[in-house]
Tab-separated table of C-alpha atoms and ligand atoms in Angstrom:
chain	number	residue	atom	x	y	z
A	1300	MET	CA	50.468	-52.808	189.902
A	1301	ARG	CA	53.241	-50.696	190.372
A	1302	ARG	CA	56.053	-50.862	187.320
A	1303	LEU	CA	59.365	-49.729	189.259
A	1304	GLN	CA	61.013	-50.476	186.370
A	1305	ASN	CA	62.811	-46.885	185.202
A	1306	VAL	CA	63.430	-45.135	188.311
A	1307	LEU	CA	64.386	-41.556	188.376
A	1308	VAL	CA	66.154	-40.799	191.700
A	1309	THR	CA	66.821	-37.031	192.239
A	1310	GLY	CA	69.813	-36.054	194.732
A	1311	GLY	CA	71.356	-39.411	194.699
A	1312	CYS	CA	74.739	-38.319	194.887
A	1313	GLY	CA	73.749	-37.068	198.518
A	1314	PHE	CA	73.755	-39.043	201.913
A	1315	ILE	CA	70.407	-40.602	201.851
A	1316	GLY	CA	70.267	-40.964	198.236
A	1317	SER	CA	73.416	-42.687	197.664
A	1318	ASN	CA	72.574	-45.211	200.499
A	1319	PHE	CA	69.363	-45.659	198.664
A	1320	ILE	CA	70.850	-46.745	195.500
A	1321	HIS	CA	73.237	-49.181	196.971
A	1322	TYR	CA	70.204	-50.249	199.125
A	1323	LEU	CA	68.041	-50.794	195.969
A	1324	LEU	CA	70.438	-52.426	193.579
A	1325	ASN	CA	71.224	-55.141	196.383
A	1326	GLN	CA	67.386	-55.816	196.404
A	1327	PRO	CA	66.486	-59.381	194.499
A	1328	ASP	CA	63.278	-57.996	194.073
A	1329	PHE	CA	64.010	-54.878	192.063
A	1330	GLU	CA	64.903	-55.769	188.427
A	1331	GLY	CA	64.784	-52.282	187.084
A	1332	GLN	CA	67.187	-49.408	186.210
A	1333	ILE	CA	68.334	-46.224	187.991
A	1334	ILE	CA	68.675	-42.728	186.384
A	1335	ASN	CA	70.520	-40.605	189.095
A	1336	LEU	CA	69.839	-36.813	188.599
A	1337	ASP	CA	72.077	-34.566	190.444
A	1338	LYS	CA	73.453	-31.329	190.149
A	1339	LEU	CA	76.235	-32.160	192.224
A	1340	THR	CA	76.281	-29.222	194.927
A	1341	TYR	CA	78.715	-29.015	197.847
A	1342	ALA	CA	76.536	-31.666	199.333
A	1343	GLY	CA	76.463	-34.322	196.112
A	1344	ASN	CA	79.554	-36.361	195.958
A	1345	PRO	CA	79.885	-39.001	193.015
A	1346	GLU	CA	82.390	-40.913	194.730
A	1347	ASN	CA	79.641	-42.049	197.086
A	1348	LEU	CA	78.528	-44.157	194.129
A	1349	LYS	CA	81.826	-45.082	192.704
A	1350	ASP	CA	81.364	-48.942	193.390
A	1351	ILE	CA	77.833	-48.623	191.990
A	1352	GLU	CA	79.197	-46.909	188.768
A	1353	GLU	CA	82.118	-49.841	188.767
A	1354	GLN	CA	79.443	-52.755	189.097
A	1355	TYR	CA	76.546	-51.475	186.961
A	1356	GLY	CA	77.393	-48.167	185.078
A	1357	ASN	CA	75.418	-47.644	181.626
A	1358	GLN	CA	73.605	-51.047	182.440
A	1359	ARG	CA	71.323	-50.751	185.545
A	1360	TYR	CA	72.728	-47.351	186.603
A	1361	ILE	CA	72.849	-43.890	184.835
A	1362	PHE	CA	74.204	-40.631	186.195
A	1363	ILE	CA	73.247	-37.576	184.806
A	1364	LYS	CA	74.553	-34.307	186.026
A	1365	GLY	CA	71.889	-31.657	186.133
A	1366	ASP	CA	69.486	-29.190	187.998
A	1367	ILE	CA	65.909	-30.492	188.772
A	1368	CYS	CA	64.556	-27.052	188.086
A	1369	ASP	CA	65.341	-27.391	184.395
A	1370	PHE	CA	62.308	-28.377	182.894
A	1371	GLU	CA	63.505	-29.342	179.587
A	1372	LEU	CA	66.198	-31.552	180.862
A	1373	VAL	CA	63.804	-33.241	183.301
A	1374	LYS	CA	61.288	-33.635	180.419
A	1375	GLY	CA	63.994	-35.062	178.052
A	1376	ILE	CA	64.974	-37.918	180.948
A	1377	PHE	CA	61.441	-38.557	181.178
A	1378	GLN	CA	61.114	-39.261	177.519
A	1379	THR	CA	64.616	-41.017	176.678
A	1380	TYR	CA	64.164	-43.458	179.740
A	1381	ASP	CA	60.543	-43.730	179.755
A	1382	ILE	CA	60.508	-43.174	183.441
A	1383	ASP	CA	57.688	-44.838	185.821
A	1384	THR	CA	59.002	-43.855	189.228
A	1385	VAL	CA	60.292	-40.785	190.903
A	1386	VAL	CA	62.317	-41.094	194.131
A	1387	HIS	CA	62.788	-37.409	194.910
A	1388	PHE	CA	65.538	-36.940	197.290
A	1389	ALA	CA	67.390	-33.712	195.696
A	1390	ALA	CA	66.909	-30.587	198.199
A	1391	GLU	CA	69.187	-28.066	200.074
A	1392	SER	CA	68.979	-29.815	203.224
A	1393	HIS	CA	71.005	-28.224	205.980
A	1394	VAL	CA	68.911	-26.019	208.505
A	1395	ASP	CA	71.823	-23.931	209.576
A	1396	ARG	CA	72.278	-22.881	205.906
A	1397	SER	CA	68.964	-22.086	205.348
A	1398	ILE	CA	69.114	-19.589	208.072
A	1399	LEU	CA	72.386	-17.967	206.486
A	1400	GLY	CA	70.789	-17.877	202.667
A	1401	PRO	CA	67.394	-19.183	202.214
A	1402	THR	CA	67.476	-18.403	198.486
A	1403	PRO	CA	68.747	-21.902	197.085
A	1404	PHE	CA	65.989	-23.690	199.229
A	1405	ILE	CA	63.398	-21.884	197.863
A	1406	GLN	CA	64.808	-22.432	194.357
A	1407	THR	CA	65.615	-26.243	194.508
A	1408	ASN	CA	63.248	-27.439	197.313
A	1409	ILE	CA	60.015	-25.649	196.145
A	1410	ASN	CA	60.791	-24.933	192.350
A	1411	GLY	CA	62.564	-27.835	191.870
A	1412	THR	CA	59.975	-30.155	193.201
A	1413	PHE	CA	57.476	-28.099	190.943
A	1414	SER	CA	59.469	-29.069	187.926
A	1415	LEU	CA	59.503	-32.538	188.352
A	1416	LEU	CA	55.673	-32.537	189.315
A	1417	GLU	CA	54.880	-30.773	186.040
A	1418	VAL	CA	56.980	-33.051	184.021
A	1419	ALA	CA	55.514	-36.344	185.746
A	1420	ARG	CA	52.200	-34.482	184.987
A	1421	TYR	CA	52.539	-34.487	181.096
A	1422	ALA	CA	54.262	-37.437	180.789
A	1423	TRP	CA	51.911	-39.937	183.022
A	1424	LEU	CA	48.412	-38.183	182.896
A	1425	GLU	CA	48.344	-36.843	179.230
A	1426	GLY	CA	50.228	-40.182	178.304
A	1427	LYS	CA	47.897	-42.301	180.215
A	1428	LYS	CA	50.821	-44.251	181.692
A	1429	GLU	CA	50.044	-46.646	184.547
A	1430	GLY	CA	51.727	-48.274	187.305
A	1431	CYS	CA	53.532	-44.945	187.870
A	1432	LEU	CA	54.658	-43.245	191.065
A	1433	PHE	CA	56.165	-40.141	192.518
A	1434	TYR	CA	57.459	-40.536	195.897
A	1435	HIS	CA	58.502	-37.411	197.564
A	1436	ILE	CA	61.002	-37.450	200.706
A	1437	SER	CA	59.954	-35.497	203.363
A	1438	THR	CA	61.101	-34.368	206.940
A	1439	ASP	CA	59.639	-34.529	210.479
A	1440	GLU	CA	60.463	-30.596	210.706
A	1441	VAL	CA	57.250	-29.813	208.625
A	1442	TYR	CA	55.159	-30.386	211.732
A	1443	GLY	CA	57.314	-27.931	214.138
A	1444	SER	CA	58.540	-28.380	217.214
A	1445	LEU	CA	57.225	-30.732	220.097
A	1446	GLY	CA	57.696	-29.891	223.610
A	1447	LYS	CA	58.771	-32.516	226.453
A	1448	THR	CA	55.848	-35.104	225.409
A	1449	GLY	CA	53.734	-36.228	222.446
A	1450	LEU	CA	54.319	-37.591	218.992
A	1451	PHE	CA	53.807	-36.117	215.591
A	1452	THR	CA	51.119	-38.052	213.666
A	1453	GLU	CA	50.464	-37.897	209.718
A	1454	ASP	CA	47.492	-35.415	210.917
A	1455	THR	CA	49.384	-33.047	212.827
A	1456	PRO	CA	49.182	-29.513	211.373
A	1457	TYR	CA	52.259	-28.377	209.575
A	1458	ARG	CA	53.888	-25.645	211.558
A	1459	PRO	CA	57.483	-25.258	209.684
A	1460	ASN	CA	60.035	-22.792	211.740
A	1461	SER	CA	63.128	-22.672	209.499
A	1462	PRO	CA	63.637	-21.404	206.040
A	1463	TYR	CA	64.674	-25.121	205.078
A	1464	SER	CA	61.503	-26.734	206.712
A	1465	ALA	CA	59.045	-24.146	205.545
A	1466	SER	CA	60.720	-25.040	201.976
A	1467	LYS	CA	59.938	-28.855	202.490
A	1468	ALA	CA	56.531	-27.982	203.915
A	1469	ALA	CA	55.806	-25.902	200.610
A	1470	SER	CA	56.913	-28.836	198.437
A	1471	ASP	CA	54.853	-31.648	200.312
A	1472	HIS	CA	51.862	-29.241	199.792
A	1473	LEU	CA	52.792	-29.099	196.107
A	1474	VAL	CA	52.811	-32.733	195.631
A	1475	ARG	CA	49.504	-33.362	197.933
A	1476	ALA	CA	47.843	-30.710	195.591
A	1477	TYR	CA	48.895	-32.667	192.446
A	1478	PHE	CA	47.437	-36.017	193.795
A	1479	LYS	CA	43.964	-34.128	194.483
A	1480	THR	CA	44.092	-31.879	191.680
A	1481	TYR	CA	45.000	-33.971	188.870
A	1482	GLY	CA	45.183	-37.497	190.351
A	1483	LEU	CA	48.992	-37.827	190.240
A	1484	PRO	CA	49.841	-41.070	191.952
A	1485	VAL	CA	51.956	-39.965	194.969
A	1486	ILE	CA	53.451	-40.897	198.254
A	1487	ILE	CA	54.824	-38.690	200.841
A	1488	SER	CA	56.709	-39.850	203.781
A	1489	ASN	CA	58.307	-37.626	206.454
A	1490	CYS	CA	61.482	-39.046	208.269
A	1491	THR	CA	63.663	-38.348	211.569
A	1492	ASN	CA	67.276	-37.518	211.379
A	1493	ASN	CA	69.230	-39.696	209.300
A	1494	TYR	CA	72.455	-40.865	210.190
A	1495	GLY	CA	75.165	-43.416	208.798
A	1496	PRO	CA	77.822	-43.624	205.910
A	1497	TYR	CA	78.426	-41.150	203.615
A	1498	GLN	CA	76.929	-38.120	205.559
A	1499	PHE	CA	78.420	-34.865	204.727
A	1500	PRO	CA	80.011	-33.785	208.030
A	1501	GLU	CA	77.977	-30.360	208.621
A	1502	LYS	CA	75.581	-32.557	210.175
A	1503	LEU	CA	75.717	-33.243	214.209
A	1504	ILE	CA	76.975	-36.734	213.966
A	1505	PRO	CA	79.595	-36.917	211.408
A	1506	LEU	CA	80.568	-33.429	212.772
A	1507	THR	CA	81.188	-34.694	216.062
A	1508	ILE	CA	82.876	-37.938	215.133
A	1509	LEU	CA	85.423	-35.963	212.687
A	1510	ASN	CA	86.263	-33.118	215.409
A	1511	ALA	CA	86.389	-35.748	218.153
A	1512	LEU	CA	88.952	-37.876	216.037
A	1513	GLU	CA	91.162	-34.803	215.410
A	1514	GLY	CA	90.563	-32.990	218.883
A	1515	LYS	CA	88.941	-30.061	217.742
A	1516	PRO	CA	86.056	-28.246	219.652
A	1517	ILE	CA	82.663	-29.979	219.166
A	1518	PRO	CA	80.023	-27.282	219.108
A	1519	VAL	CA	77.017	-28.048	220.846
A	1520	TYR	CA	74.147	-25.485	220.471
A	1521	GLY	CA	72.437	-23.839	223.525
A	1522	LYS	CA	72.647	-26.385	226.477
A	1523	GLY	CA	72.255	-29.191	224.144
A	1524	GLU	CA	69.128	-30.211	225.666
A	1525	ASN	CA	66.948	-30.338	222.010
A	1526	ILE	CA	65.916	-33.899	221.263
A	1527	ARG	CA	66.027	-35.747	218.020
A	1528	ASP	CA	64.775	-39.228	216.839
A	1529	TRP	CA	67.408	-40.746	215.279
A	1530	ILE	CA	67.116	-43.512	212.392
A	1531	TYR	CA	69.970	-45.487	210.631
A	1532	VAL	CA	69.953	-44.613	207.152
A	1533	GLU	CA	69.739	-48.067	205.974
A	1534	ASP	CA	66.535	-48.412	208.021
A	1535	HIS	CA	65.250	-45.173	206.121
A	1536	CYS	CA	65.935	-46.938	202.889
A	1537	GLU	CA	64.126	-49.986	203.995
A	1538	ALA	CA	61.151	-48.286	204.762
A	1539	ILE	CA	61.340	-46.430	201.455
A	1540	TRP	CA	61.424	-49.447	199.568
A	1541	CYS	CA	58.344	-51.153	201.503
A	1542	LEU	CA	56.630	-47.864	200.823
A	1543	LEU	CA	57.343	-48.143	197.013
A	1544	LYS	CA	56.078	-51.506	196.883
A	1545	ARG	CA	53.136	-51.488	199.124
A	1546	GLY	CA	52.274	-47.853	200.150
A	1547	LYS	CA	49.217	-46.737	199.262
A	1548	THR	CA	48.916	-44.038	196.517
A	1549	GLY	CA	48.047	-40.358	198.014
A	1550	GLU	CA	48.966	-41.550	201.216
A	1551	GLN	CA	51.415	-39.488	203.561
A	1552	TYR	CA	53.594	-41.837	206.167
A	1553	ASN	CA	55.690	-41.236	209.336
A	1554	ILE	CA	59.054	-42.967	209.571
A	1555	GLY	CA	61.215	-42.720	212.603
A	1556	GLY	CA	64.008	-44.404	214.583
A	1557	THR	CA	62.272	-44.570	217.700
A	1558	ASN	CA	65.701	-43.466	219.315
A	1559	GLU	CA	64.905	-40.391	220.860
A	1560	MET	CA	68.103	-38.661	222.640
A	1561	ARG	CA	69.169	-35.015	223.927
A	1562	ASN	CA	71.825	-33.811	221.408
A	1563	ILE	CA	74.244	-33.483	224.514
A	1564	ASP	CA	73.806	-36.959	225.115
A	1565	VAL	CA	74.363	-38.167	221.595
A	1566	VAL	CA	77.736	-36.320	221.555
A	1567	ARG	CA	78.814	-37.779	224.639
A	1568	LEU	CA	77.915	-41.322	223.516
A	1569	ILE	CA	79.883	-40.652	220.561
A	1570	CYS	CA	82.868	-39.563	222.685
A	1571	ASN	CA	82.779	-42.526	225.024
A	1572	LEU	CA	82.535	-44.770	222.195
A	1573	LEU	CA	85.379	-43.519	220.128
A	1574	ASP	CA	87.557	-43.454	223.529
A	1575	GLU	CA	86.554	-47.069	223.902
A	1576	MET	CA	87.436	-47.943	220.534
A	1577	LEU	CA	90.598	-45.992	220.089
A	1578	GLY	CA	91.653	-44.918	223.748
A	1579	PRO	CA	91.456	-41.316	224.889
A	1580	LEU	CA	93.385	-38.300	223.462
A	1581	SER	CA	96.395	-37.401	225.265
A	1582	PHE	CA	94.695	-34.467	227.179
A	1583	GLY	CA	92.005	-36.932	228.417
A	1584	PRO	CA	88.495	-38.075	227.530
A	1585	ARG	CA	87.068	-36.600	224.136
A	1586	GLU	CA	84.290	-35.354	226.185
A	1587	ASN	CA	86.338	-32.305	227.103
A	1588	LEU	CA	86.125	-31.254	223.729
A	1589	ILE	CA	82.340	-30.364	224.101
A	1590	THR	CA	82.179	-26.687	223.791
A	1591	PHE	CA	78.792	-24.723	224.159
A	1592	VAL	CA	78.043	-22.163	221.755
A	1593	LYS	CA	75.052	-19.814	220.927
A	1594	ASP	CA	71.920	-21.252	220.087
A	1595	ARG	CA	70.553	-21.842	216.390
A	1596	PRO	CA	68.015	-18.963	215.894
A	1597	GLY	CA	64.585	-20.662	216.068
A	1598	HIS	CA	65.837	-24.064	217.248
A	1599	ASP	CA	62.936	-26.374	217.449
A	1600	PHE	CA	63.271	-28.162	221.017
A	1601	ARG	CA	62.149	-31.748	219.930
A	1602	TYR	CA	61.077	-33.911	217.097
A	1603	ALA	CA	59.425	-37.363	217.540
A	1604	MET	CA	57.201	-39.647	215.529
A	1605	ASP	CA	54.301	-41.749	215.926
A	1606	ILE	CA	54.890	-44.492	213.225
A	1607	THR	CA	51.675	-46.653	214.051
A	1608	LYS	CA	50.622	-46.178	210.486
A	1609	ILE	CA	53.486	-47.605	208.629
A	1610	LYS	CA	54.084	-50.396	211.174
A	1611	THR	CA	50.610	-51.530	211.109
A	1612	THR	CA	49.732	-51.016	207.437
A	1613	ILE	CA	53.139	-51.684	205.636
A	1614	GLY	CA	54.836	-53.810	208.171
A	1615	TRP	CA	57.629	-51.944	208.439
A	1616	MET	CA	59.862	-51.314	211.797
A	1617	PRO	CA	63.212	-49.813	212.644
A	1618	LYS	CA	65.940	-52.293	213.351
A	1619	THR	CA	69.038	-50.628	214.507
A	1620	ASN	CA	69.173	-48.936	217.968
A	1621	LEU	CA	71.383	-45.778	218.388
A	1622	LYS	CA	74.479	-47.254	220.076
A	1623	GLU	CA	74.699	-49.990	217.602
A	1624	GLY	CA	74.319	-47.660	214.679
A	1625	LEU	CA	76.713	-45.290	215.869
A	1626	LYS	CA	79.334	-48.022	216.410
A	1627	LYS	CA	78.681	-49.015	212.693
A	1628	THR	CA	78.888	-44.982	211.528
A	1629	ILE	CA	82.060	-44.400	213.500
A	1630	THR	CA	83.542	-47.615	211.937
A	1631	TRP	CA	82.536	-46.426	208.701
A	1632	TYR	CA	84.270	-43.396	209.029
A	1633	LEU	CA	87.539	-44.511	210.426
A	1634	THR	CA	87.503	-46.917	207.496
A	1635	HIS	CA	87.040	-44.346	204.722
A	1636	ARG	CA	89.707	-41.925	205.182
A	1637	SER	CA	90.239	-41.061	201.730
A	1638	TRP	CA	86.613	-40.286	201.307
A	1639	VAL	CA	86.733	-37.893	204.480
A	1640	GLU	CA	90.107	-36.252	203.481
A	1641	HIS	CA	88.864	-35.597	200.059
A	1642	ILE	CA	85.529	-34.063	201.428
A	1643	LYS	CA	87.726	-32.059	203.741
A	1644	SER	CA	89.791	-30.947	201.024
A	1645	GLY	CA	86.287	-28.974	199.211
A	1646	GLU	CA	84.434	-26.215	200.288
A	1647	TYR	CA	83.753	-27.722	203.307
A	1648	GLN	CA	84.121	-25.531	206.568
A	1649	ARG	CA	83.238	-26.816	210.054
A	1650	TRP	CA	84.054	-23.986	212.574
A	1651	VAL	CA	84.039	-20.530	210.645
A	1652	LYS	CA	82.325	-18.012	212.461
A	1653	GLU	CA	81.573	-15.759	209.285
A	1654	PHE	CA	79.919	-18.760	207.525
A	1655	TYR	CA	77.489	-19.380	210.153
A	1656	GLY	CA	76.521	-15.790	210.623
A	1657	GLY	CA	78.360	-15.655	214.152
A	1658	PHE	CA	75.917	-18.288	215.918
A	1659	LYS	CA	78.512	-20.696	216.509
A	1660	ASP	CA	80.303	-18.380	218.820
A	1661	ALA	CA	81.658	-20.413	221.947
A	1662	VAL	CA	79.357	-18.774	224.683
B	2827	NAD	P1	72.019	-34.103	201.257
B	2827	NAD	O1	72.151	-32.671	201.210
B	2827	NAD	O2	73.212	-34.895	201.721
B	2827	NAD	O3	72.141	-34.409	199.442
B	2827	NAD	C1	71.479	-33.650	198.534
B	2827	NAD	C2	71.401	-34.207	197.151
B	2827	NAD	O4	70.648	-33.205	196.490
B	2827	NAD	C3	73.061	-33.613	196.881
B	2827	NAD	O5	73.614	-34.710	196.040
B	2827	NAD	C4	72.876	-32.398	195.832
B	2827	NAD	O6	73.645	-32.282	195.028
B	2827	NAD	C5	71.464	-32.586	195.256
B	2827	NAD	N1	70.729	-31.371	194.729
B	2827	NAD	C6	70.718	-30.326	195.427
B	2827	NAD	N2	70.049	-29.546	194.670
B	2827	NAD	C7	69.936	-30.018	193.555
B	2827	NAD	C8	69.210	-29.628	192.270
B	2827	NAD	N3	68.536	-28.516	192.249
B	2827	NAD	N4	69.180	-30.781	191.208
B	2827	NAD	C9	69.548	-31.635	191.466
B	2827	NAD	N5	70.297	-32.289	192.515
B	2827	NAD	C10	70.156	-31.621	193.545
B	2827	NAD	O7	70.782	-34.357	201.913
B	2827	NAD	P2	70.260	-35.708	202.459
B	2827	NAD	O8	70.526	-35.784	204.060
B	2827	NAD	O9	70.552	-36.982	201.667
B	2827	NAD	O10	68.717	-35.529	202.489
B	2827	NAD	C11	67.770	-35.948	201.058
B	2827	NAD	C12	66.510	-35.783	201.171
B	2827	NAD	O11	65.960	-36.573	202.443
B	2827	NAD	C13	66.089	-34.350	201.297
B	2827	NAD	O12	64.893	-34.120	200.340
B	2827	NAD	C14	66.017	-34.086	202.655
B	2827	NAD	O13	64.757	-32.944	202.806
B	2827	NAD	C15	65.287	-35.401	203.264
B	2827	NAD	N6	65.501	-35.653	204.750
B	2827	NAD	C16	66.429	-35.735	205.046
B	2827	NAD	C17	66.663	-35.963	206.373
B	2827	NAD	C18	68.306	-36.296	207.043
B	2827	NAD	O14	68.232	-36.597	208.252
B	2827	NAD	N7	69.355	-35.994	206.401
B	2827	NAD	C19	65.515	-36.428	207.341
B	2827	NAD	C20	64.415	-36.509	206.720
B	2827	NAD	C21	64.327	-35.921	205.326
B	2828	DAU	O1	64.500	-34.101	211.416
B	2828	DAU	C1	64.883	-34.404	210.077
B	2828	DAU	C2	65.956	-33.482	209.753
B	2828	DAU	O2	67.544	-33.490	210.151
B	2828	DAU	C3	66.076	-33.110	208.205
B	2828	DAU	O3	65.166	-33.073	207.576
B	2828	DAU	C4	67.516	-32.225	207.999
B	2828	DAU	O4	67.783	-32.261	206.272
B	2828	DAU	C5	68.593	-32.502	208.618
B	2828	DAU	O5	69.693	-31.803	208.370
B	2828	DAU	C6	68.252	-32.568	210.100
B	2828	DAU	O6	68.045	-31.395	210.822
B	2828	DAU	P1	68.578	-30.902	212.237
B	2828	DAU	O7	68.638	-29.742	212.338
B	2828	DAU	O8	67.753	-31.777	213.158
B	2828	DAU	O9	70.286	-31.739	212.031
B	2828	DAU	P2	71.572	-31.070	212.460
B	2828	DAU	O10	72.281	-32.449	212.339
B	2828	DAU	O11	72.133	-30.018	211.797
B	2828	DAU	O12	71.252	-31.002	213.963
B	2828	DAU	C7	71.020	-31.874	214.861
B	2828	DAU	C8	70.830	-31.067	216.209
B	2828	DAU	O13	72.099	-31.102	216.777
B	2828	DAU	C9	70.161	-29.834	216.265
B	2828	DAU	O14	69.245	-29.874	217.296
B	2828	DAU	C10	71.007	-28.837	215.944
B	2828	DAU	C11	72.248	-29.409	216.919
B	2828	DAU	N1	73.659	-28.896	216.530
B	2828	DAU	C12	73.715	-29.092	215.181
B	2828	DAU	C13	75.109	-28.832	214.722
B	2828	DAU	C14	75.378	-29.044	213.358
B	2828	DAU	C15	74.648	-28.808	217.367
B	2828	DAU	O15	74.028	-28.707	218.883
B	2828	DAU	N2	75.869	-28.262	216.905
B	2828	DAU	C16	75.969	-28.585	215.609
B	2828	DAU	O16	77.283	-28.252	215.308
């Protein structure tokens, strides 16, 4: 029987982590406490959890600012809070940034995961603690790139193509090795592209929403023909919660939204939805803002998941179609203007040539 009592969430101030903390504390069958360890990099935003802090602060929710690479800190957290579950989100997550500078990706994604695994191994295996689980959040990008057809299954060989996906693949391998070698109770899930509230606007969907709102150019890499499978973040959180409760130790699960679309079509859909919701801008439909720019180096063509395993063994399926999820997401960005303004006032930059090493130049 899993304990799920003292849950260490890493990276809880990021996009998916903060959605997950909201989700988990809303589940009637979750009675435990959450300890959120986050370094607060450019992507970590305590504002994402302001309401949680107010409602549960120092009772069922504890925030600790710190680095997952800090072994002594993590060890202390395991001892102080008697951690029985780790839900590991913390990572450098943006592919473009990994192309510009891979160092923090290697440090956090690989060494950070290693540090957490080592502490869990000592605390749980040497302490002969039962009912524990190390849940590692990963990505479909570890499988590489698909052609026009086919799906990634859990047995697809790893072929990561960017420094980001290579670092995630390395961390997945470490987690798997700790299960095989030491018997550490682990689960890995690999998910497709998430979107929804609290996403940092460097990723395609929030970047497009904000640029379209402000009448700024919307950068589309190459010809916009690359395909992603989009999942509404709440559906991902639900899948994680199902797997925490019912997933089999030592197993890997694919999670996907079954919402494949070409980037150019995603961008056009957002522009059209905004035109419908707010009326067009003074110069016409927002589609006019689309600007084709140089392609991302090593740009994976297509990701798509076979989710048969999680469907048949766990009974989870995504609920939100892309149009419905985008409407909810756009509404969230429209009604959280102070969150948006705050993010924009930080080191955040959307359209800076030097920052992207030149590949965001218009073509
Ligand atoms: P994010 O960039 O929004 O958030 C990452 C969080 O981790 C931030 O709060 C940041 O401060 C924290 N962090 C970074 N380095 C840290 C360190 N050394 N120690 C402690 N905290 C640190 O990321 P996200 O989009 O929410 O992704 C979360 C996880 O989900 C990542 O592991 C990512 O690989 C995975 N994932 C993301 C997607 C997606 O579409 N966003 C899809 C599949 C898997
Ligand atoms: O597939 C899961 C992955 O999805 C996660 O593991 C990553 O953490 C997450 O960042 C995301 O990676 P992508 O590279 O797919 O997401 P991004 O939003 O950066 O880009 C989505 C697609 O849109 C991709 O084909 C590149 C393209 N793109 C992106 C940006 C930021 C553009 O055309 N223009 C842009 O400005």
